[in-house]
Short mmCIF file of C-alpha atoms in Angstrom, two decimals:
data_model
loop_
_atom_site.label_atom_id
_atom_site.label_comp_id
_atom_site.label_asym_id
_atom_site.label_seq_id
_atom_site.Cartn_x
_atom_site.Cartn_y
_atom_site.Cartn_z
CA MET A 175 18.81 -9.73 17.73
CA ARG A 176 17.90 -12.00 14.86
CA LEU A 177 14.34 -11.98 13.62
CA THR A 178 13.14 -15.33 12.33
CA SER A 179 10.22 -15.77 10.00
CA ARG A 180 6.96 -17.14 11.37
CA ARG A 181 5.72 -18.79 8.20
CA PRO A 182 2.13 -19.48 9.31
CA TRP A 183 1.54 -15.77 9.92
CA LEU A 184 3.29 -14.82 6.70
CA ARG A 185 1.23 -17.26 4.64
CA PHE A 186 -1.97 -16.11 6.33
CA ALA A 187 -1.21 -12.47 5.65
CA ARG A 188 -0.39 -13.06 2.01
CA ARG A 189 -3.33 -15.33 1.43
CA SER A 190 -5.98 -13.20 3.05
CA TYR A 191 -5.00 -9.55 3.01
CA PRO A 192 -2.21 -8.73 0.56
CA CYS A 193 -2.82 -5.01 0.47
CA ILE A 194 -2.57 -1.47 1.54
CA LEU A 195 -2.16 0.15 4.90
CA GLN A 196 0.66 0.08 7.33
CA ALA A 197 -0.40 0.24 10.96
CA THR A 198 1.55 0.54 14.12
CA LEU A 199 -0.47 -0.34 17.16
CA VAL A 200 0.69 0.29 20.70
CA ALA A 201 -1.33 -0.48 23.77
CA SER A 202 -0.30 0.66 27.20
CA PHE A 203 -2.31 -0.23 30.27
CA HIS A 204 -2.27 1.70 33.50
CA PRO A 205 -2.95 -1.27 35.79
CA THR A 206 -5.94 -2.34 33.74
CA GLN A 207 -6.11 0.71 31.54
CA PRO A 208 -5.21 0.24 27.88
CA PHE A 209 -3.50 2.65 25.58
CA LEU A 210 -3.45 1.86 21.89
CA LEU A 211 -1.87 3.57 18.91
CA ALA A 212 -2.10 2.73 15.23
CA LYS A 213 0.01 3.74 12.17
CA PRO A 214 -0.39 2.65 8.32
CA PHE A 215 1.07 0.04 5.77
CA ARG A 216 1.67 -3.83 5.55
CA GLN A 217 0.22 -6.78 7.33
CA PHE A 218 3.12 -7.73 9.54
CA PHE A 219 2.14 -8.85 13.00
CA SER A 220 4.26 -9.49 16.07
CA THR A 221 3.82 -9.22 19.83
CA ARG A 222 6.48 -9.69 22.47
CA HIS A 223 6.33 -9.48 26.24
CA LEU A 224 9.18 -7.43 27.61
CA HIS A 225 9.40 -9.50 30.77
CA SER A 226 9.74 -13.21 31.26
CA ALA A 227 6.42 -13.67 33.05
CA PRO A 228 3.52 -11.72 31.50
CA THR A 229 0.90 -10.44 33.88
CA ALA A 230 -2.75 -11.36 33.57
CA THR A 231 -3.36 -7.84 32.29
CA GLU A 232 -0.69 -8.24 29.60
CA ILE A 233 -2.19 -11.53 28.48
CA GLN A 234 -5.63 -9.93 28.14
CA MET A 235 -4.12 -6.92 26.37
CA THR A 236 -2.39 -9.17 23.86
CA HIS A 237 -5.67 -10.91 23.09
CA ASP A 238 -7.49 -7.58 22.73
CA ILE A 239 -4.89 -5.97 20.51
CA LYS A 240 -4.99 -8.95 18.14
CA THR A 241 -8.76 -8.58 17.92
CA ILE A 242 -8.40 -4.86 17.19
CA ILE A 243 -5.74 -5.54 14.55
CA HIS A 244 -7.90 -8.08 12.74
CA ALA A 245 -10.81 -5.64 12.69
CA ALA A 246 -8.58 -3.00 11.08
CA ILE A 247 -7.25 -5.44 8.48
CA ASP A 248 -10.70 -6.81 7.65
CA ALA A 249 -11.93 -3.28 6.97
CA VAL A 250 -9.42 -2.83 4.16
CA SER A 251 -9.35 -6.32 2.67
CA PRO A 252 -9.20 -6.04 -1.13
CA VAL A 253 -12.38 -8.02 -1.80
CA THR A 254 -14.40 -5.97 0.67
CA ALA A 255 -12.96 -2.70 -0.63
CA VAL A 256 -13.78 -3.48 -4.27
CA GLN A 257 -17.22 -4.96 -3.79
CA ASN A 258 -18.32 -2.14 -1.48
CA HIS A 259 -17.80 0.27 -4.38
CA LEU A 260 -18.47 -1.81 -7.50
CA THR A 261 -22.07 -2.99 -7.86
CA THR A 262 -24.38 -4.21 -10.62
CA THR A 263 -27.82 -3.03 -11.69
CA ASP A 264 -30.35 -4.33 -14.22
CA GLY A 265 -28.23 -7.41 -14.90
CA ASN A 266 -26.05 -5.62 -17.46
CA THR A 267 -24.73 -2.43 -15.87
CA LEU A 268 -21.71 -1.88 -13.64
CA ARG A 269 -22.13 0.99 -11.21
CA VAL A 270 -19.42 2.90 -9.35
CA GLY A 271 -20.73 5.82 -7.35
CA MET A 272 -22.98 7.79 -9.70
CA ARG A 273 -21.43 6.45 -12.91
CA ASP A 274 -22.86 3.53 -14.89
CA TYR A 275 -21.11 1.27 -17.41
CA PRO A 276 -23.59 -0.70 -19.59
CA VAL A 277 -21.30 -3.65 -20.37
CA GLN A 278 -23.31 -4.85 -23.38
CA GLU A 279 -22.40 -1.66 -25.23
CA TYR A 280 -18.70 -2.52 -25.20
CA ASP A 281 -16.93 -4.72 -27.73
CA GLN A 282 -14.47 -5.96 -25.11
CA ILE A 283 -13.58 -5.59 -21.44
CA LEU A 284 -9.94 -5.53 -20.36
CA LEU A 285 -9.07 -6.27 -16.74
CA VAL A 286 -5.57 -5.32 -15.60
CA ALA A 287 -4.23 -5.16 -12.06
CA PHE A 288 -0.91 -4.53 -10.37
CA GLY A 289 0.12 -4.27 -6.74
CA LYS A 290 0.28 -6.59 -3.78
CA ALA A 291 -3.52 -6.77 -3.66
CA SER A 292 -3.94 -7.18 -7.41
CA SER A 293 -5.08 -10.81 -7.60
CA ALA A 294 -7.65 -10.39 -4.83
CA MET A 295 -8.96 -7.15 -6.32
CA ALA A 296 -9.15 -8.61 -9.83
CA THR A 297 -11.02 -11.65 -8.51
CA ALA A 298 -13.50 -9.35 -6.76
CA VAL A 299 -14.08 -7.50 -10.04
CA LEU A 300 -14.53 -10.83 -11.82
CA ASP A 301 -17.18 -11.79 -9.26
CA ARG A 302 -19.14 -8.67 -10.20
CA LEU A 303 -18.68 -9.17 -13.95
CA GLU A 304 -19.96 -12.73 -13.74
CA GLU A 305 -23.21 -11.38 -12.32
CA MET A 306 -23.81 -9.69 -15.69
CA GLU A 307 -25.78 -10.94 -18.68
CA GLY A 308 -24.33 -10.75 -22.18
CA LEU A 309 -20.78 -10.07 -21.00
CA PRO A 310 -18.52 -9.12 -23.96
CA PRO A 311 -15.15 -10.85 -24.49
CA LEU A 312 -12.91 -10.47 -21.45
CA SER A 313 -9.12 -10.62 -21.22
CA GLY A 314 -6.43 -9.15 -19.03
CA VAL A 315 -3.16 -9.29 -17.14
CA VAL A 316 -2.57 -9.25 -13.38
CA ILE A 317 0.90 -8.51 -11.95
CA VAL A 318 1.35 -9.60 -8.35
CA LYS A 319 4.24 -9.86 -5.93
CA ASP A 320 5.73 -13.34 -5.57
CA GLY A 321 3.54 -15.45 -3.30
CA HIS A 322 0.69 -12.95 -3.04
CA ALA A 323 -1.79 -14.74 -5.34
CA THR A 324 -3.63 -17.80 -4.06
CA VAL A 325 -4.09 -20.87 -6.23
CA PRO A 326 -7.90 -20.42 -6.38
CA GLU A 327 -7.44 -16.79 -7.47
CA GLN A 328 -5.02 -17.79 -10.21
CA GLU A 329 -7.31 -20.56 -11.44
CA ARG A 330 -10.40 -18.32 -11.53
CA LEU A 331 -8.63 -15.53 -13.38
CA SER A 332 -6.93 -17.85 -15.85
CA ALA A 333 -10.26 -19.51 -16.65
CA ARG A 334 -11.54 -16.10 -17.84
CA ASN A 335 -8.48 -15.35 -20.00
CA VAL A 336 -6.85 -13.10 -17.39
CA ARG A 337 -3.17 -13.98 -17.13
CA VAL A 338 -1.50 -13.83 -13.69
CA ARG A 339 2.16 -12.82 -13.67
CA GLU A 340 4.36 -12.84 -10.56
CA ALA A 341 7.18 -10.31 -10.24
CA SER A 342 9.58 -8.80 -7.74
CA HIS A 343 8.87 -6.11 -5.15
CA PRO A 344 10.04 -3.56 -4.03
CA VAL A 345 12.79 -3.62 -6.68
CA PRO A 346 11.43 -4.60 -10.14
CA ASP A 347 12.91 -7.47 -12.14
CA GLN A 348 12.70 -8.60 -15.76
CA ARG A 349 9.38 -10.31 -15.03
CA SER A 350 7.97 -6.91 -14.01
CA VAL A 351 9.06 -5.42 -17.33
CA ASP A 352 7.73 -8.33 -19.40
CA ALA A 353 4.34 -8.31 -17.66
CA SER A 354 4.08 -4.52 -17.89
CA ASN A 355 4.76 -4.65 -21.61
CA GLU A 356 2.00 -7.26 -21.88
CA ILE A 357 -0.40 -4.76 -20.31
CA LEU A 358 0.67 -1.89 -22.55
CA GLN A 359 0.38 -4.03 -25.68
CA LEU A 360 -3.03 -5.29 -24.57
CA VAL A 361 -4.56 -1.87 -23.98
CA GLN A 362 -3.14 -0.43 -27.20
CA GLN A 363 -4.74 -3.06 -29.45
CA PRO A 364 -7.70 -1.49 -31.30
CA ASN A 365 -10.69 -3.78 -31.01
CA GLY A 366 -13.80 -1.63 -30.99
CA LEU A 367 -15.23 0.15 -27.98
CA THR A 368 -13.26 -0.94 -24.91
CA LEU A 369 -13.78 -0.71 -21.16
CA LEU A 370 -10.48 -0.95 -19.29
CA ILE A 371 -10.89 -1.84 -15.61
CA THR A 372 -7.70 -1.27 -13.65
CA CYS A 373 -7.07 -2.43 -10.08
CA ILE A 374 -4.22 -0.56 -8.40
CA SER A 375 -2.73 -1.16 -4.96
CA GLY A 376 0.43 -0.69 -2.92
CA GLY A 377 3.52 -2.01 -4.64
CA GLY A 378 2.22 -1.09 -8.07
CA SER A 379 5.14 1.21 -8.81
CA ALA A 380 7.62 -1.68 -8.80
CA LEU A 381 5.35 -4.34 -10.27
CA PHE A 382 4.10 -2.20 -13.18
CA CYS A 383 7.44 -1.18 -14.62
CA ALA A 384 8.23 -0.32 -18.24
CA PRO A 385 11.50 1.64 -18.55
CA SER A 386 11.37 4.86 -20.54
CA GLN A 387 13.42 5.68 -23.61
CA ASP A 388 17.02 4.45 -23.34
CA LEU A 389 16.78 3.28 -19.73
CA THR A 390 17.41 -0.36 -18.82
CA LEU A 391 16.00 -2.54 -16.09
CA ASP A 392 19.34 -2.25 -14.30
CA ASP A 393 18.91 1.52 -14.28
CA LEU A 394 15.47 1.25 -12.68
CA GLN A 395 16.62 -1.36 -10.16
CA ALA A 396 19.54 0.79 -9.07
CA THR A 397 17.28 3.84 -8.86
CA ASN A 398 14.66 2.01 -6.78
CA THR A 399 17.32 0.72 -4.41
CA ALA A 400 18.72 4.23 -3.97
CA LEU A 401 15.26 5.68 -3.34
CA LEU A 402 14.35 2.97 -0.81
CA GLN A 403 17.53 3.74 1.14
CA SER A 404 17.09 7.50 0.93
CA GLY A 405 14.59 7.91 3.75
CA TRP A 406 12.22 9.67 1.34
CA ASN A 407 8.49 9.24 1.73
CA ILE A 408 6.43 7.55 -0.97
CA HIS A 409 5.36 10.92 -2.40
CA ASP A 410 8.90 11.96 -3.26
CA MET A 411 9.91 8.54 -4.55
CA ASN A 412 6.99 8.43 -6.96
CA VAL A 413 7.67 11.91 -8.33
CA VAL A 414 10.97 10.51 -9.63
CA ARG A 415 9.58 7.11 -10.67
CA LYS A 416 6.96 8.72 -12.92
CA ARG A 417 9.63 10.31 -15.08
CA LEU A 418 11.32 6.97 -15.80
CA ASP A 419 8.42 4.80 -16.93
CA GLN A 420 6.15 4.38 -19.98
CA GLY A 421 3.04 3.62 -17.91
CA LYS A 422 3.23 5.89 -14.87
CA GLY A 423 1.93 9.43 -14.49
CA GLY A 424 -1.27 8.88 -16.52
CA ARG A 425 0.50 7.18 -19.41
CA LEU A 426 -1.44 3.90 -19.03
CA ALA A 427 -4.74 5.77 -19.42
CA ALA A 428 -3.34 7.62 -22.43
CA ALA A 429 -2.30 4.30 -23.99
CA ALA A 430 -5.88 3.04 -23.64
CA TYR A 431 -7.43 6.10 -25.31
CA PRO A 432 -10.08 6.37 -26.75
CA GLY A 433 -11.44 3.57 -24.57
CA ASP A 434 -13.19 4.15 -21.24
CA VAL A 435 -11.04 3.62 -18.14
CA LEU A 436 -12.27 2.68 -14.66
CA SER A 437 -9.57 2.51 -11.99
CA LEU A 438 -10.23 1.02 -8.55
CA ILE A 439 -7.51 2.19 -6.19
CA LEU A 440 -6.38 0.98 -2.76
CA SER A 441 -4.31 3.77 -1.24
CA ASP A 442 -0.95 3.22 0.42
CA VAL A 443 -0.02 6.92 0.43
CA LEU A 444 -0.82 9.41 3.19
CA GLY A 445 -3.62 11.75 2.22
CA ASP A 446 -4.63 9.49 -0.70
CA PRO A 447 -3.23 11.60 -3.57
CA LEU A 448 -4.40 9.48 -6.51
CA ASP A 449 -1.59 10.72 -8.75
CA LEU A 450 1.00 9.18 -6.41
CA ILE A 451 -0.52 5.78 -5.62
CA ALA A 452 1.51 3.32 -7.74
CA SER A 453 2.80 6.50 -9.43
CA GLY A 454 -0.64 7.34 -10.84
CA PRO A 455 -0.81 5.31 -14.08
CA THR A 456 -4.38 6.45 -14.80
CA VAL A 457 -4.26 9.89 -13.16
CA CYS A 458 -3.04 13.17 -14.62
CA ASP A 459 0.36 14.08 -13.23
CA THR A 460 0.61 17.17 -11.03
CA SER A 461 4.41 17.05 -10.74
CA GLN A 462 6.93 18.09 -13.37
CA TRP A 463 10.46 17.28 -14.51
CA LYS A 464 11.83 20.12 -12.39
CA ASP A 465 10.27 18.62 -9.25
CA ALA A 466 12.03 15.31 -9.81
CA TRP A 467 15.31 17.05 -10.61
CA LYS A 468 15.14 19.11 -7.41
CA LEU A 469 14.60 15.96 -5.35
CA VAL A 470 17.49 13.98 -6.81
CA GLN A 471 19.83 16.87 -6.03
CA THR A 472 19.39 16.00 -2.34
CA LEU A 473 20.86 12.51 -2.84
CA PRO A 474 24.58 11.81 -2.38
CA PRO A 475 26.60 12.28 -5.60
CA ARG A 476 26.38 9.40 -8.10
CA SER A 477 23.49 7.75 -6.23
CA LEU A 478 21.60 7.30 -9.51
CA PRO A 479 22.79 5.68 -12.74
CA PRO A 480 24.23 8.11 -15.32
CA ARG A 481 21.46 7.36 -17.85
CA VAL A 482 18.80 8.24 -15.26
CA GLU A 483 20.46 11.54 -14.39
CA ARG A 484 20.86 12.33 -18.09
CA LEU A 485 17.18 11.60 -18.76
CA LEU A 486 16.08 13.84 -15.90
CA GLN A 487 18.33 16.64 -17.12
CA GLN A 488 16.91 16.32 -20.65
CA GLY A 489 13.41 16.52 -19.22
CA VAL A 490 14.23 19.68 -17.30
CA ASP A 491 15.70 21.15 -20.49
CA GLY A 492 12.42 20.49 -22.32
CA LEU A 493 13.85 17.85 -24.65
CA ILE A 494 11.43 15.11 -23.52
CA GLU A 495 7.65 15.32 -23.36
CA ASP A 496 6.22 15.19 -19.85
CA SER A 497 3.31 13.11 -18.54
CA PRO A 498 -0.22 13.78 -19.88
CA SER A 499 -1.70 16.94 -18.37
CA GLU A 500 -5.20 17.29 -16.99
CA ASP A 501 -6.53 18.71 -20.27
CA HIS A 502 -5.68 15.50 -22.15
CA PRO A 503 -8.96 14.08 -23.56
CA VAL A 504 -8.35 10.67 -22.00
CA PHE A 505 -9.10 12.05 -18.55
CA GLN A 506 -12.62 12.94 -19.66
CA GLN A 507 -13.20 9.19 -20.08
CA CYS A 508 -11.28 8.01 -17.04
CA GLU A 509 -12.85 7.43 -13.63
CA ASN A 510 -10.49 6.97 -10.66
CA VAL A 511 -12.19 5.60 -7.55
CA LEU A 512 -10.58 5.31 -4.12
CA VAL A 513 -11.90 2.07 -2.59
CA GLY A 514 -9.78 1.78 0.55
CA ASN A 515 -7.28 3.69 2.66
CA ASN A 516 -5.59 4.09 6.01
CA ALA A 517 -8.48 6.01 7.52
CA LEU A 518 -10.82 3.03 7.09
CA ALA A 519 -8.43 0.79 9.02
CA VAL A 520 -7.99 3.35 11.80
CA ASP A 521 -11.74 3.86 12.08
CA ALA A 522 -12.35 0.10 12.29
CA ALA A 523 -9.67 -0.21 14.98
CA ALA A 524 -11.34 2.53 17.01
CA LYS A 525 -14.76 0.90 16.74
CA GLN A 526 -13.40 -2.49 17.77
CA ALA A 527 -11.54 -0.96 20.70
CA GLU A 528 -14.76 0.65 21.87
CA THR A 529 -16.58 -2.67 21.54
CA LEU A 530 -13.96 -4.21 23.82
CA GLY A 531 -14.63 -1.56 26.44
CA TYR A 532 -11.84 0.90 25.71
CA HIS A 533 -12.19 4.64 25.21
CA PRO A 534 -10.75 5.25 21.71
CA ILE A 535 -8.87 8.42 20.84
CA VAL A 536 -7.83 8.80 17.19
CA LEU A 537 -4.73 10.99 17.02
CA GLY A 538 -4.67 11.21 13.23
CA THR A 539 -4.04 9.27 10.03
CA ARG A 540 -1.10 11.16 8.49
CA PHE A 541 1.74 10.45 10.87
CA GLU A 542 5.21 10.40 9.31
CA GLY A 543 8.83 10.13 10.43
CA GLU A 544 11.74 7.79 10.99
CA ALA A 545 10.61 4.54 12.62
CA THR A 546 13.00 5.00 15.55
CA GLU A 547 11.74 8.53 16.22
CA VAL A 548 8.12 7.43 16.03
CA ALA A 549 8.96 4.67 18.51
CA ARG A 550 10.29 7.30 20.92
CA PHE A 551 7.10 9.29 20.50
CA LEU A 552 4.91 6.25 21.14
CA VAL A 553 6.82 5.32 24.27
CA SER A 554 6.57 8.87 25.60
CA MET A 555 2.82 8.76 24.95
CA ALA A 556 2.56 5.45 26.79
CA GLN A 557 4.52 6.82 29.73
CA HIS A 558 2.36 9.95 29.82
CA ALA A 559 -0.87 7.96 29.68
CA LYS A 560 0.27 5.71 32.52
CA GLU A 561 0.67 8.76 34.75
CA GLY A 562 -3.09 8.73 34.87
CA PRO A 563 -5.87 11.31 34.87
CA ASN A 564 -4.53 13.22 37.91
CA THR A 565 -2.06 15.15 35.72
CA TYR A 566 -2.75 17.56 32.88
CA SER A 567 -3.18 14.61 30.56
CA PHE A 568 -5.06 14.26 27.29
CA VAL A 569 -6.32 10.96 28.74
CA THR A 570 -9.40 11.60 30.85
CA ASP A 571 -11.24 8.28 30.70
CA PHE A 572 -9.90 4.79 31.32
CA PRO A 573 -9.42 2.29 29.85
CA VAL A 574 -8.21 4.20 26.79
CA ALA A 575 -7.16 3.30 23.26
CA LEU A 576 -5.06 5.85 21.37
CA ILE A 577 -5.07 5.23 17.64
CA LEU A 578 -2.67 6.74 15.15
CA GLY A 579 -2.29 6.22 11.40
CA GLY A 580 0.57 7.15 9.10
CA GLU A 581 3.73 5.89 7.42
CA THR A 582 7.19 5.61 8.92
CA THR A 583 10.44 5.43 6.98
CA VAL A 584 13.82 3.82 7.64
CA SER A 585 17.05 5.37 6.37
CA LEU A 586 19.72 2.73 5.72
CA PRO A 587 23.48 3.25 5.34
CA PRO A 588 24.95 1.66 2.18
CA GLN A 589 26.76 -1.00 4.22
CA CYS A 590 23.59 -2.23 5.95
CA THR A 591 22.91 -5.95 5.41
CA GLY A 592 20.11 -6.49 7.94
CA LYS A 593 16.69 -7.99 7.28
CA GLY A 594 13.32 -6.59 8.19
CA GLY A 595 11.12 -3.57 7.68
CA ARG A 596 9.69 -0.46 9.27
CA ASN A 597 7.32 -2.32 11.58
CA GLN A 598 10.07 -4.41 13.12
CA GLU A 599 12.34 -1.37 13.35
CA LEU A 600 9.69 0.55 15.24
CA ALA A 601 8.61 -2.32 17.47
CA LEU A 602 12.13 -3.29 18.50
CA GLN A 603 13.16 0.31 19.24
CA ALA A 604 10.03 0.83 21.32
CA ALA A 605 10.58 -2.47 23.13
CA VAL A 606 14.08 -1.42 24.17
CA LEU A 607 12.83 1.94 25.45
CA LEU A 608 9.91 0.40 27.32
CA GLN A 609 12.23 -2.04 29.03
CA GLN A 610 14.64 0.73 29.98
CA LEU A 611 11.74 2.58 31.62
CA SER A 612 10.51 -0.62 33.35
CA LEU A 613 6.99 -0.02 32.11
CA ARG A 614 4.86 -3.07 32.90
CA ASN A 615 1.44 -3.80 31.44
CA VAL A 616 2.43 -2.47 28.04
CA VAL A 617 1.78 -4.30 24.77
CA LEU A 618 3.15 -3.00 21.49
CA ALA A 619 2.20 -4.26 18.04
CA SER A 620 3.50 -2.82 14.79
CA VAL A 621 1.21 -3.82 11.96
CA GLY A 622 0.43 -3.32 8.28
CA THR A 623 -2.01 -4.94 5.90
CA ASP A 624 -0.18 -6.10 2.78
CA GLY A 625 1.49 -9.33 3.86
CA THR A 626 5.14 -8.45 4.45
CA ASP A 627 7.28 -6.03 6.41
CA GLY A 628 9.99 -4.65 4.20
CA PRO A 629 11.60 -6.30 1.17
CA THR A 630 12.55 -9.51 3.00
CA ASP A 631 10.87 -12.61 4.41
CA ALA A 632 11.54 -11.57 8.03
CA ALA A 633 8.09 -11.44 9.59
CA GLY A 634 7.60 -12.68 13.13
CA ARG A 635 9.08 -12.70 16.57
#
């Protein structure tokens, strides 16, 4: 079946919430009893009735699940996430947690951002900075996925000498390299005491891309394509990506030394390991060359360009310096702050479900697996829940909302030419199974929060 793009939804998602978590929501109702599941990453939204004439219950369920979805997305919007953590005191001090940054003591402030939420996050930081008195000179660079920066955001940032650069995602292009080099050149310019504020979100690995040593953009593009088709999770992909880039694995923070670094991070990785989100440009690297080499050995022969394999081999042999370790002095002056993650979205979904009269059950926030296999699991859960409380069921109170967070993957054969992403893969597989089982009063929604589902424009019914 061909999936066509519903442009109004796509524009809304990109304009309002271009960021972090992928969610898969499933609601199954036993007559009037709902069952809802959630899973993390991308704001794609679609609902489809499996039968030609939806029941009154299905219509109400569809309305409710949209309300729940919006609550989850609102909870992790970039502006909310940043401004909940970044505050001002005394008219001249930025505060994050227990750490203060007296802005008048700095000779300049640099604002850089990369990821699908970068323009919204940078604008939120700018809002806070403009509350300050005696603000020092400000400049910066924001790298955002094509179409993910609104005109007002671009105008506001440009007016404060913060350049907005669009680039490709999930496979980097020359614009990614050019903009990334702008950032590296900016932070390396000595100009007195500097505060570097970095906004990092999902998609940052591709958008902030500066090839290492003798590698070319073509090498990185081919490597990214191979990794995206591998079925690996984001953790494993970023272990390899760090070895191939001048800014990843703490290298951006090292480039800014001896300046102070404040990184505001929206997580798109299960468990929120800060060294893996956007490949950890301001975080000390916990992986090593040997870890990357071990991973690439699981790929089919000649999956990676020869120069990439040669670089990895040289790293394993100790011929190339690895990423900055935790004892590097830059990390004494670098603060990495997690401002949003999957758990926030799941928690908001549960609270909204309860408000609507459902009994929420959160099954977890670290669910992983192939999208088709997760679909089978969700359908089996729906079928089990519909058997009702008279069996040995985990469902004891109705109506019920089961909520699950995580990240699915899709393994693609080389000859695949389809369009779409993990949410559509999961939703369509589940829809087929639900129809085969003739389960009525079931609504399934597969959702994420960053504006697109997969590396294409297919987003809709």
